[in-house]
PDB file of C-alpha atoms and ligand atoms in Angstrom:
ATOM      1  CA  MET S   1     -25.791 190.522  51.642  1.00 67.00           C
ATOM      2  CA  SER S   2     -24.482 190.634  48.073  1.00 73.00           C
ATOM      3  CA  THR S   3     -20.770 190.319  47.278  1.00 76.00           C
ATOM      4  CA  GLN S   4     -20.706 194.023  46.416  1.00 78.00           C
ATOM      5  CA  ASP S   5     -22.430 194.987  49.694  1.00 78.00           C
ATOM      6  CA  ILE S   6     -19.900 192.963  51.705  1.00 79.00           C
ATOM      7  CA  LYS S   7     -17.092 194.720  49.871  1.00 86.00           C
ATOM      8  CA  GLU S   8     -18.548 198.133  50.688  1.00 85.00           C
ATOM      9  CA  VAL S   9     -18.898 197.256  54.393  1.00 82.00           C
ATOM     10  CA  VAL S  10     -15.288 196.039  54.463  1.00 85.00           C
ATOM     11  CA  ARG S  11     -14.032 199.121  52.597  1.00 89.00           C
ATOM     12  CA  GLU S  12     -15.877 201.458  54.988  1.00 88.00           C
ATOM     13  CA  LYS S  13     -14.576 199.638  58.066  1.00 85.00           C
ATOM     14  CA  TYR S  14     -10.921 199.676  56.971  1.00 88.00           C
ATOM     15  CA  GLY S  15     -11.169 203.228  55.640  1.00 90.00           C
ATOM     16  CA  GLN S  16     -12.199 204.281  59.171  1.00 87.00           C
ATOM     17  CA  ALA S  17      -9.368 202.230  60.692  1.00 85.00           C
ATOM     18  CA  ALA S  18      -6.822 203.965  58.433  1.00 89.00           C
ATOM     19  CA  LEU S  19      -8.201 207.397  59.323  1.00 88.00           C
ATOM     20  CA  ARG S  20      -7.868 206.609  63.044  1.00 85.00           C
ATOM     21  CA  VAL S  21      -4.171 205.894  62.550  1.00 83.00           C
ATOM     22  CA  ILE S  22      -3.683 208.975  60.357  1.00 83.00           C
ATOM     23  CA  LYS S  23      -5.238 211.031  63.202  1.00 80.00           C
ATOM     24  CA  GLY S  24      -2.785 209.569  65.710  1.00 74.00           C
ATOM     25  CA  GLY S  25      -4.785 206.660  67.143  1.00 65.00           C
ATOM     26  CA  SER S  26      -4.470 202.950  66.569  1.00 61.00           C
ATOM     27  CA  SER S  27      -6.426 200.549  64.436  1.00 60.00           C
ATOM     28  CA  CYS S  28      -8.182 197.638  66.025  1.00 54.00           C
ATOM     29  CA  CYS S  29      -9.412 194.225  65.064  1.00 55.00           C
ATOM     30  CA  GLY S  30     -12.931 193.183  65.969  1.00 47.00           C
ATOM     31  CA  ALA S  31     -16.042 195.223  66.494  1.00 40.00           C
ATOM     32  CA  ALA S  32     -14.491 197.353  69.218  1.00 41.00           C
ATOM     33  CA  PRO S  33     -14.022 201.023  68.313  1.00 40.00           C
ATOM     34  CA  ALA S  34     -10.688 202.780  68.579  1.00 37.00           C
ATOM     35  CA  VAL S  35     -10.065 201.952  72.208  1.00 41.00           C
ATOM     36  CA  GLU S  36      -6.679 203.171  73.369  1.00 45.00           C
ATOM     37  CA  GLY S  37      -4.097 200.530  72.504  1.00 48.00           C
ATOM     38  CA  CYS S  38      -6.821 198.066  71.533  1.00 51.00           C
ATOM     39  CA  PRO S  39      -5.120 195.014  73.036  1.00 56.00           C
ATOM     40  CA  ASP S  40      -7.059 192.270  71.282  1.00 68.00           C
ATOM     41  CA  PRO S  41      -5.743 188.714  71.257  1.00 74.00           C
ATOM     42  CA  ILE S  42      -5.701 188.449  67.454  1.00 80.00           C
ATOM     43  CA  THR S  43      -3.666 191.447  66.297  1.00 81.00           C
ATOM     44  CA  SER S  44      -1.444 192.075  69.334  1.00 80.00           C
ATOM     45  CA  ASN S  45       2.200 190.983  69.678  1.00 82.00           C
ATOM     46  CA  LEU S  46       2.622 189.575  66.182  1.00 89.00           C
ATOM     47  CA  TYR S  47       6.000 191.122  65.388  1.00 92.00           C
ATOM     48  CA  ASP S  48       9.337 190.792  67.170  1.00 91.00           C
ATOM     49  CA  ALA S  49      11.508 193.711  68.264  1.00 90.00           C
ATOM     50  CA  GLY S  50      13.851 193.291  65.285  1.00 92.00           C
ATOM     51  CA  GLN S  51      10.968 193.651  62.843  1.00 93.00           C
ATOM     52  CA  ILE S  52       9.380 196.554  64.746  1.00 92.00           C
ATOM     53  CA  GLY S  53      12.678 198.438  64.553  1.00 91.00           C
ATOM     54  CA  GLN S  54      12.550 198.307  60.741  1.00 91.00           C
ATOM     55  CA  ILE S  55       9.202 200.023  60.209  1.00 92.00           C
ATOM     56  CA  PRO S  56       7.570 203.386  61.028  1.00 92.00           C
ATOM     57  CA  ASP S  57       5.385 203.468  64.181  1.00 90.00           C
ATOM     58  CA  GLU S  58       2.289 204.199  62.069  1.00 89.00           C
ATOM     59  CA  ALA S  59       2.755 200.956  60.114  1.00 91.00           C
ATOM     60  CA  LEU S  60       2.700 199.013  63.380  1.00 90.00           C
ATOM     61  CA  LEU S  61      -0.273 201.006  64.719  1.00 87.00           C
ATOM     62  CA  ALA S  62      -2.190 200.190  61.540  1.00 87.00           C
ATOM     63  CA  SER S  63      -1.405 196.488  61.798  1.00 89.00           C
ATOM     64  CA  LEU S  64      -4.626 194.506  61.553  1.00 89.00           C
ATOM     65  CA  GLY S  65      -3.215 191.112  60.762  1.00 90.00           C
ATOM     66  CA  CYS S  66      -3.553 187.817  62.585  1.00 91.00           C
ATOM     67  CA  GLY S  67      -0.084 186.420  61.913  1.00 94.00           C
ATOM     68  CA  ASN S  68       3.402 187.259  60.717  1.00 95.00           C
ATOM     69  CA  PRO S  69       3.678 185.955  57.153  1.00 96.00           C
ATOM     70  CA  THR S  70       7.090 187.467  56.392  1.00 96.00           C
ATOM     71  CA  ALA S  71       8.595 185.567  59.340  1.00 92.00           C
ATOM     72  CA  LEU S  72       7.340 182.293  57.876  1.00 92.00           C
ATOM     73  CA  ALA S  73       7.499 182.812  54.112  1.00 95.00           C
ATOM     74  CA  GLU S  74      11.293 182.334  53.749  1.00 95.00           C
ATOM     75  CA  LEU S  75      11.669 185.302  51.402  1.00 98.00           C
ATOM     76  CA  LYS S  76      14.951 185.484  49.491  1.00 97.00           C
ATOM     77  CA  PRO S  77      16.884 188.380  47.939  1.00 98.00           C
ATOM     78  CA  GLY S  78      15.711 189.116  44.407  1.00 98.00           C
ATOM     79  CA  GLU S  79      12.199 187.698  44.823  1.00 98.00           C
ATOM     80  CA  THR S  80       8.985 189.492  43.850  1.00 98.00           C
ATOM     81  CA  VAL S  81       6.367 189.449  46.613  1.00 98.00           C
ATOM     82  CA  LEU S  82       2.708 190.442  46.507  1.00 98.00           C
ATOM     83  CA  ASP S  83       0.718 191.185  49.698  1.00 98.00           C
ATOM     84  CA  LEU S  84      -3.040 190.739  49.207  1.00 98.00           C
ATOM     85  CA  GLY S  85      -4.887 193.385  51.273  1.00 97.00           C
ATOM     86  CA  SER S  86      -1.766 195.243  52.355  1.00 97.00           C
ATOM     87  CA  GLY S  87      -3.499 197.730  54.711  1.00 95.00           C
ATOM     88  CA  GLY S  88      -1.021 200.175  56.278  1.00 95.00           C
ATOM     89  CA  GLY S  89       1.813 198.302  54.569  1.00 97.00           C
ATOM     90  CA  ILE S  90       3.574 196.571  57.466  1.00 96.00           C
ATOM     91  CA  ASP S  91       4.196 193.246  55.715  1.00 97.00           C
ATOM     92  CA  VAL S  92       5.104 194.925  52.408  1.00 98.00           C
ATOM     93  CA  LEU S  93       7.775 197.035  54.104  1.00 97.00           C
ATOM     94  CA  LEU S  94       9.186 194.005  55.957  1.00 97.00           C
ATOM     95  CA  SER S  95       9.164 191.991  52.702  1.00 98.00           C
ATOM     96  CA  ALA S  96      10.969 194.775  50.849  1.00 98.00           C
ATOM     97  CA  ARG S  97      13.872 194.526  53.303  1.00 96.00           C
ATOM     98  CA  LEU S  98      14.034 190.751  52.953  1.00 97.00           C
ATOM     99  CA  VAL S  99      13.984 190.655  49.131  1.00 98.00           C
ATOM    100  CA  GLY S 100      16.451 193.571  48.968  1.00 97.00           C
ATOM    101  CA  PRO S 101      17.027 196.096  46.184  1.00 97.00           C
ATOM    102  CA  SER S 102      17.144 193.370  43.519  1.00 97.00           C
ATOM    103  CA  GLY S 103      13.646 192.234  44.566  1.00 98.00           C
ATOM    104  CA  LYS S 104      10.278 193.965  44.697  1.00 98.00           C
ATOM    105  CA  ALA S 105       7.359 194.059  47.119  1.00 98.00           C
ATOM    106  CA  TYR S 106       3.854 194.921  45.893  1.00 98.00           C
ATOM    107  CA  GLY S 107       0.939 195.706  48.175  1.00 98.00           C
ATOM    108  CA  LEU S 108      -2.610 195.484  46.843  1.00 98.00           C
ATOM    109  CA  ASP S 109      -5.573 197.104  48.596  1.00 98.00           C
ATOM    110  CA  MET S 110      -8.985 198.430  47.592  1.00 97.00           C
ATOM    111  CA  THR S 111      -9.329 201.085  50.327  1.00 96.00           C
ATOM    112  CA  ASP S 112      -8.017 204.535  49.373  1.00 96.00           C
ATOM    113  CA  GLU S 113      -7.361 205.616  52.976  1.00 95.00           C
ATOM    114  CA  MET S 114      -5.254 202.498  53.581  1.00 95.00           C
ATOM    115  CA  LEU S 115      -3.302 203.090  50.361  1.00 97.00           C
ATOM    116  CA  ALA S 116      -2.584 206.689  51.413  1.00 96.00           C
ATOM    117  CA  LEU S 117      -1.381 205.494  54.821  1.00 95.00           C
ATOM    118  CA  ALA S 118       0.752 202.744  53.282  1.00 97.00           C
ATOM    119  CA  ARG S 119       2.392 205.143  50.820  1.00 97.00           C
ATOM    120  CA  GLU S 120       3.147 207.571  53.651  1.00 96.00           C
ATOM    121  CA  ASN S 121       4.656 204.701  55.654  1.00 96.00           C
ATOM    122  CA  GLN S 122       6.785 203.744  52.647  1.00 97.00           C
ATOM    123  CA  ARG S 123       8.052 207.329  52.456  1.00 97.00           C
ATOM    124  CA  LYS S 124       8.922 207.307  56.174  1.00 95.00           C
ATOM    125  CA  ALA S 125      10.633 203.917  55.864  1.00 95.00           C
ATOM    126  CA  GLY S 126      12.670 205.164  52.882  1.00 95.00           C
ATOM    127  CA  VAL S 127      12.316 201.971  50.859  1.00 95.00           C
ATOM    128  CA  GLU S 128      12.175 202.161  47.086  1.00 96.00           C
ATOM    129  CA  ASN S 129      11.556 198.583  45.976  1.00 98.00           C
ATOM    130  CA  VAL S 130       7.880 198.893  46.963  1.00 98.00           C
ATOM    131  CA  GLU S 131       4.732 199.656  45.002  1.00 98.00           C
ATOM    132  CA  PHE S 132       1.217 199.906  46.409  1.00 98.00           C
ATOM    133  CA  LEU S 133      -1.478 199.039  43.879  1.00 98.00           C
ATOM    134  CA  ARG S 134      -5.150 199.981  44.076  1.00 98.00           C
ATOM    135  CA  GLY S 135      -7.440 197.097  43.296  1.00 98.00           C
ATOM    136  CA  GLU S 136      -9.290 194.043  44.477  1.00 97.00           C
ATOM    137  CA  ILE S 137      -7.796 190.721  45.422  1.00 98.00           C
ATOM    138  CA  GLU S 138     -10.495 189.081  43.288  1.00 97.00           C
ATOM    139  CA  ASN S 139      -8.998 190.832  40.200  1.00 98.00           C
ATOM    140  CA  ILE S 140      -5.271 191.202  40.792  1.00 98.00           C
ATOM    141  CA  PRO S 141      -3.851 193.941  38.537  1.00 98.00           C
ATOM    142  CA  LEU S 142      -0.655 192.036  37.675  1.00 98.00           C
ATOM    143  CA  PRO S 143       0.220 189.787  34.724  1.00 98.00           C
ATOM    144  CA  ASP S 144       0.208 185.973  34.731  1.00 98.00           C
ATOM    145  CA  ASN S 145       3.317 184.238  36.135  1.00 98.00           C
ATOM    146  CA  SER S 146       4.868 187.437  37.513  1.00 98.00           C
ATOM    147  CA  VAL S 147       5.203 186.878  41.288  1.00 98.00           C
ATOM    148  CA  ASP S 148       7.436 184.520  43.322  1.00 98.00           C
ATOM    149  CA  VAL S 149       5.557 184.683  46.614  1.00 98.00           C
ATOM    150  CA  ILE S 150       2.055 185.703  47.648  1.00 98.00           C
ATOM    151  CA  ILE S 151       1.630 186.762  51.244  1.00 98.00           C
ATOM    152  CA  SER S 152      -1.471 188.084  52.978  1.00 98.00           C
ATOM    153  CA  ASN S 153      -2.444 188.805  56.562  1.00 96.00           C
ATOM    154  CA  CYS S 154      -6.035 188.301  57.671  1.00 92.00           C
ATOM    155  CA  VAL S 155      -7.679 189.376  54.422  1.00 93.00           C
ATOM    156  CA  ILE S 156      -8.759 186.330  52.415  1.00 94.00           C
ATOM    157  CA  ASN S 157     -11.286 185.489  55.154  1.00 91.00           C
ATOM    158  CA  LEU S 158     -12.993 188.820  54.364  1.00 89.00           C
ATOM    159  CA  SER S 159     -13.586 188.039  50.685  1.00 90.00           C
ATOM    160  CA  ALA S 160     -17.035 186.900  49.593  1.00 88.00           C
ATOM    161  CA  ASP S 161     -15.455 185.083  46.608  1.00 94.00           C
ATOM    162  CA  LYS S 162     -12.518 183.083  47.942  1.00 95.00           C
ATOM    163  CA  ASP S 163     -12.412 180.744  44.940  1.00 98.00           C
ATOM    164  CA  ARG S 164     -11.825 183.727  42.724  1.00 98.00           C
ATOM    165  CA  VAL S 165      -9.070 185.070  45.048  1.00 98.00           C
ATOM    166  CA  LEU S 166      -7.253 181.718  45.036  1.00 98.00           C
ATOM    167  CA  HIS S 167      -7.652 181.426  41.254  1.00 98.00           C
ATOM    168  CA  GLU S 168      -6.138 184.894  40.834  1.00 98.00           C
ATOM    169  CA  ALA S 169      -3.302 184.106  43.253  1.00 98.00           C
ATOM    170  CA  PHE S 170      -2.519 180.987  41.231  1.00 98.00           C
ATOM    171  CA  ARG S 171      -2.606 182.938  37.951  1.00 98.00           C
ATOM    172  CA  VAL S 172      -0.110 185.630  38.990  1.00 98.00           C
ATOM    173  CA  LEU S 173       2.322 183.231  40.686  1.00 98.00           C
ATOM    174  CA  LYS S 174       5.241 181.994  38.622  1.00 98.00           C
ATOM    175  CA  PRO S 175       5.489 178.212  38.183  1.00 97.00           C
ATOM    176  CA  GLY S 176       6.979 176.978  41.451  1.00 97.00           C
ATOM    177  CA  GLY S 177       5.748 180.124  43.242  1.00 97.00           C
ATOM    178  CA  ARG S 178       4.689 180.038  46.898  1.00 98.00           C
ATOM    179  CA  PHE S 179       1.433 180.957  48.599  1.00 98.00           C
ATOM    180  CA  ALA S 180       2.322 181.857  52.219  1.00 98.00           C
ATOM    181  CA  VAL S 181      -0.625 183.439  53.955  1.00 98.00           C
ATOM    182  CA  SER S 182      -1.778 184.149  57.507  1.00 96.00           C
ATOM    183  CA  ASP S 183      -5.521 183.858  57.918  1.00 95.00           C
ATOM    184  CA  ILE S 184      -8.266 182.982  60.393  1.00 91.00           C
ATOM    185  CA  VAL S 185      -9.429 179.399  59.978  1.00 93.00           C
ATOM    186  CA  VAL S 186     -12.162 177.391  61.713  1.00 91.00           C
ATOM    187  CA  ARG S 187     -11.278 173.895  62.891  1.00 92.00           C
ATOM    188  CA  GLY S 188     -14.195 171.503  62.780  1.00 87.00           C
ATOM    189  CA  GLU S 189     -17.918 172.141  62.938  1.00 84.00           C
ATOM    190  CA  VAL S 190     -19.388 175.264  64.522  1.00 82.00           C
ATOM    191  CA  PRO S 191     -23.189 175.607  64.240  1.00 77.00           C
ATOM    192  CA  ALA S 192     -23.941 178.256  61.619  1.00 77.00           C
ATOM    193  CA  GLU S 193     -26.023 180.498  63.846  1.00 72.00           C
ATOM    194  CA  ILE S 194     -23.448 180.560  66.633  1.00 73.00           C
ATOM    195  CA  ARG S 195     -20.695 181.094  64.142  1.00 71.00           C
ATOM    196  CA  ARG S 196     -22.519 184.077  62.695  1.00 72.00           C
ATOM    197  CA  SER S 197     -22.937 185.738  66.073  1.00 67.00           C
ATOM    198  CA  VAL S 198     -19.283 185.205  66.997  1.00 69.00           C
ATOM    199  CA  GLU S 199     -18.126 186.487  63.622  1.00 67.00           C
ATOM    200  CA  LEU S 200     -20.384 189.476  63.821  1.00 63.00           C
ATOM    201  CA  TRP S 201     -18.890 190.676  67.064  1.00 57.00           C
ATOM    202  CA  VAL S 202     -15.304 189.625  66.559  1.00 57.00           C
ATOM    203  CA  GLY S 203     -15.146 191.338  63.168  1.00 64.00           C
ATOM    204  CA  CYS S 204     -11.828 190.119  61.817  1.00 65.00           C
ATOM    205  CA  MET S 205     -12.973 186.506  62.074  1.00 72.00           C
ATOM    206  CA  ALA S 206     -15.826 187.098  59.672  1.00 73.00           C
ATOM    207  CA  GLY S 207     -15.912 184.773  56.703  1.00 85.00           C
ATOM    208  CA  ALA S 208     -13.264 182.354  57.988  1.00 88.00           C
ATOM    209  CA  LEU S 209     -13.113 179.064  56.102  1.00 91.00           C
ATOM    210  CA  GLU S 210     -13.154 175.678  57.748  1.00 93.00           C
ATOM    211  CA  GLU S 211      -9.673 174.118  57.529  1.00 96.00           C
ATOM    212  CA  LYS S 212     -10.568 171.240  55.184  1.00 96.00           C
ATOM    213  CA  GLU S 213     -12.603 173.546  52.972  1.00 96.00           C
ATOM    214  CA  TYR S 214      -9.593 175.899  52.663  1.00 97.00           C
ATOM    215  CA  LEU S 215      -7.335 173.014  51.635  1.00 98.00           C
ATOM    216  CA  ALA S 216      -9.913 171.757  49.119  1.00 98.00           C
ATOM    217  CA  LYS S 217     -10.314 175.214  47.578  1.00 98.00           C
ATOM    218  CA  LEU S 218      -6.535 175.595  47.211  1.00 98.00           C
ATOM    219  CA  ALA S 219      -6.307 172.204  45.511  1.00 98.00           C
ATOM    220  CA  ARG S 220      -9.208 173.105  43.194  1.00 98.00           C
ATOM    221  CA  ALA S 221      -7.416 176.321  42.210  1.00 98.00           C
ATOM    222  CA  GLY S 222      -4.461 174.147  41.087  1.00 98.00           C
ATOM    223  CA  PHE S 223      -2.137 174.415  44.087  1.00 98.00           C
ATOM    224  CA  ALA S 224      -0.024 171.518  45.368  1.00 97.00           C
ATOM    225  CA  THR S 225       1.563 170.720  48.767  1.00 96.00           C
ATOM    226  CA  VAL S 226      -1.155 172.588  50.635  1.00 98.00           C
ATOM    227  CA  SER S 227      -1.060 172.824  54.431  1.00 97.00           C
ATOM    228  CA  VAL S 228      -2.623 174.722  57.322  1.00 97.00           C
ATOM    229  CA  GLU S 229      -0.610 175.232  60.513  1.00 96.00           C
ATOM    230  CA  ALA S 230      -2.241 176.862  63.547  1.00 96.00           C
ATOM    231  CA  THR S 231      -0.165 179.731  64.953  1.00 94.00           C
ATOM    232  CA  ARG S 232      -2.666 180.909  67.648  1.00 91.00           C
ATOM    233  CA  VAL S 233      -5.674 179.114  69.070  1.00 92.00           C
ATOM    234  CA  TYR S 234      -8.484 181.324  70.451  1.00 87.00           C
ATOM    235  CA  ARG S 235     -10.250 180.390  73.650  1.00 87.00           C
ATOM    236  CA  VAL S 236     -13.660 181.681  74.551  1.00 84.00           C
ATOM    237  CA  ALA S 237     -12.024 183.532  77.440  1.00 83.00           C
ATOM    238  CA  ASP S 238     -10.207 185.712  74.861  1.00 78.00           C
ATOM    239  CA  ALA S 239     -13.504 187.195  73.671  1.00 75.00           C
ATOM    240  CA  ARG S 240     -15.642 186.759  76.802  1.00 81.00           C
ATOM    241  CA  GLU S 241     -16.006 190.445  77.612  1.00 78.00           C
ATOM    242  CA  LEU S 242     -16.725 191.458  74.035  1.00 72.00           C
ATOM    243  CA  LEU S 243     -19.289 188.700  73.482  1.00 75.00           C
ATOM    244  CA  ALA S 244     -21.001 189.256  76.845  1.00 80.00           C
ATOM    245  CA  SER S 245     -21.251 193.012  76.169  1.00 76.00           C
ATOM    246  CA  LYS S 246     -23.251 192.151  73.044  1.00 73.00           C
ATOM    247  CA  GLY S 247     -25.728 190.056  74.988  1.00 78.00           C
ATOM    248  CA  ILE S 248     -24.357 186.665  73.940  1.00 79.00           C
ATOM    249  CA  ASP S 249     -24.674 183.889  76.539  1.00 84.00           C
ATOM    250  CA  VAL S 250     -20.978 183.058  76.590  1.00 84.00           C
ATOM    251  CA  ASP S 251     -21.238 179.990  78.827  1.00 87.00           C
ATOM    252  CA  ALA S 252     -23.897 178.475  76.576  1.00 85.00           C
ATOM    253  CA  ILE S 253     -21.827 178.759  73.396  1.00 82.00           C
ATOM    254  CA  ALA S 254     -18.432 178.075  74.993  1.00 85.00           C
ATOM    255  CA  PRO S 255     -18.318 174.302  74.342  1.00 84.00           C
ATOM    256  CA  LEU S 256     -19.255 174.884  70.688  1.00 83.00           C
ATOM    257  CA  VAL S 257     -16.636 177.519  69.837  1.00 84.00           C
ATOM    258  CA  ASP S 258     -13.814 177.139  72.358  1.00 87.00           C
ATOM    259  CA  GLY S 259     -10.517 176.505  70.559  1.00 90.00           C
ATOM    260  CA  LYS S 260     -12.174 176.229  67.149  1.00 89.00           C
ATOM    261  CA  PHE S 261     -11.153 179.597  65.730  1.00 87.00           C
ATOM    262  CA  VAL S 262      -7.414 179.754  65.025  1.00 91.00           C
ATOM    263  CA  SER S 263      -4.911 182.001  63.321  1.00 92.00           C
ATOM    264  CA  ALA S 264      -3.113 179.827  60.825  1.00 96.00           C
ATOM    265  CA  PHE S 265      -0.273 179.894  58.346  1.00 97.00           C
ATOM    266  CA  VAL S 266      -1.571 178.553  55.055  1.00 98.00           C
ATOM    267  CA  ARG S 267       1.021 177.265  52.608  1.00 98.00           C
ATOM    268  CA  ALA S 268       0.765 176.030  49.022  1.00 98.00           C
ATOM    269  CA  ARG S 269       2.800 175.917  45.833  1.00 97.00           C
ATOM    270  CA  LYS S 270       2.032 176.423  42.191  1.00 98.00           C
ATOM    271  CA  PRO S 271       3.375 173.332  40.418  1.00 97.00           C
ATOM    272  CA  GLY S 272       6.150 173.817  37.893  1.00 91.00           C
ATOM    273  CA  ALA S 273       9.740 174.922  37.527  1.00 78.00           C
ATOM    274  CA  GLY S 274      11.915 174.433  40.553  1.00 63.00           C
ATOM    275  CA  SER S 275       9.022 173.659  42.906  1.00 56.00           C
ATOM    276  CA  GLY S 276       9.780 169.968  43.239  1.00 53.00           C
ATOM    277  CA  VAL S 277       6.077 169.542  42.480  1.00 54.00           C
ATOM    278  CA  ARG S 278       5.138 168.029  39.140  1.00 53.00           C
ATOM    279  CA  ASP S 279       2.678 169.729  36.773  1.00 55.00           C
TER     280      ASP S 279
HETATM  281  C1  SAM G 301      -7.721 193.034  58.336  1.00 89.27           C
HETATM  282  S1  SAM G 301      -6.996 194.309  57.340  1.00 89.27           S
HETATM  283  C2  SAM G 301      -5.356 193.637  57.176  1.00 89.27           C
HETATM  284  C3  SAM G 301      -4.361 194.650  56.663  1.00 89.27           C
HETATM  285  C4  SAM G 301      -2.904 194.145  56.621  1.00 89.27           C
HETATM  286  N1  SAM G 301      -2.777 192.919  55.884  1.00 89.27           N
HETATM  287  C5  SAM G 301      -2.321 193.985  58.006  1.00 89.27           C
HETATM  288  O1  SAM G 301      -1.847 192.899  58.342  1.00 89.27           O
HETATM  289  O2  SAM G 301      -2.334 194.957  58.760  1.00 89.27           O
HETATM  290  C6  SAM G 301      -7.729 194.007  55.775  1.00 89.27           C
HETATM  291  C7  SAM G 301      -7.229 194.867  54.617  1.00 89.27           C
HETATM  292  O3  SAM G 301      -7.608 194.226  53.397  1.00 89.27           O
HETATM  293  C8  SAM G 301      -8.243 195.145  52.539  1.00 89.27           C
HETATM  294  N2  SAM G 301      -9.232 194.363  51.769  1.00 89.27           N
HETATM  295  C9  SAM G 301     -10.256 193.643  52.259  1.00 89.27           C
HETATM  296  N3  SAM G 301     -10.923 193.021  51.276  1.00 89.27           N
HETATM  297  C10 SAM G 301     -10.285 193.353  50.113  1.00 89.27           C
HETATM  298  C11 SAM G 301     -10.494 193.025  48.738  1.00 89.27           C
HETATM  299  N4  SAM G 301     -11.496 192.235  48.369  1.00 89.27           N
HETATM  300  N5  SAM G 301      -9.635 193.525  47.824  1.00 89.27           N
HETATM  301  C12 SAM G 301      -8.604 194.349  48.204  1.00 89.27           C
HETATM  302  N6  SAM G 301      -8.367 194.704  49.490  1.00 89.27           N
HETATM  303  C13 SAM G 301      -9.185 194.206  50.433  1.00 89.27           C
HETATM  304  C14 SAM G 301      -8.858 196.203  53.439  1.00 89.27           C
HETATM  305  O4  SAM G 301      -8.996 197.420  52.766  1.00 89.27           O
HETATM  306  C15 SAM G 301      -7.826 196.269  54.573  1.00 89.27           C
HETATM  307  O5  SAM G 301      -6.813 197.201  54.306  1.00 89.27           O
END
């Protein structure tokens, strides 16, 4: 599949997810359709009660992340934050509260239905220091050195050009700026064919980078102090039903995939002013 084809598949999938929420349903990670509640092990129970109380119900229903970047990114009042692939806007709205009126939270997404949902959620939340931008994370529509913190929640794994995404993230960050992203990461070797079948059926894992590869790509983009910290480890049992329903011999692949797919918090810094990291 070409890069453009992958983008179209992703856009179609998340456009449908946004429409399900707009029509009163919930979004859902993975290949499963809009099953009521959609309790999948990746997207469920990511936010605490305090955070849930700050956002409209529809923002939570549209949540398709695999982590909680705003809980880990140590956002400070006055900072400018950019969320790559902001979806229904949950992490942008939480960021806006943390950076306060002297700060700003941008969300960037390429799917019109998601942008419409996010803007509606912003209206319901009544926050003004927020702007949702239409565009691609491979071509961020913001100037160089303009952002303090980049967050993202289960999006970079979906990009067919991750080097370009990391290069763009580095470009728009201010010197000393932080990259603080939740993403799906693979730990160690998983045979390509098996990996493809797992990814195909557990949709939000598609395109996940191997941990060392992720770190190497960040370093190549210019980042320093790079790290990957697992926040959830997925067992085969988590996806047994889904995989079996697609005709996959779960017991045969179990030893090769069990515990190898994780949700992780990926941290890095752009060297320069105030970062404690030398240029
Ligand atoms: C898995 S959802 C995550 C949404 C949100 N971060 C959350 O936690 O709920 C992926 C989102 O990223 C957007 N997206 C995927 N690839 C993108 C790209 N290359 N450029 C811009 N947006 C993208 C999709 O439209 C979708 O809204």
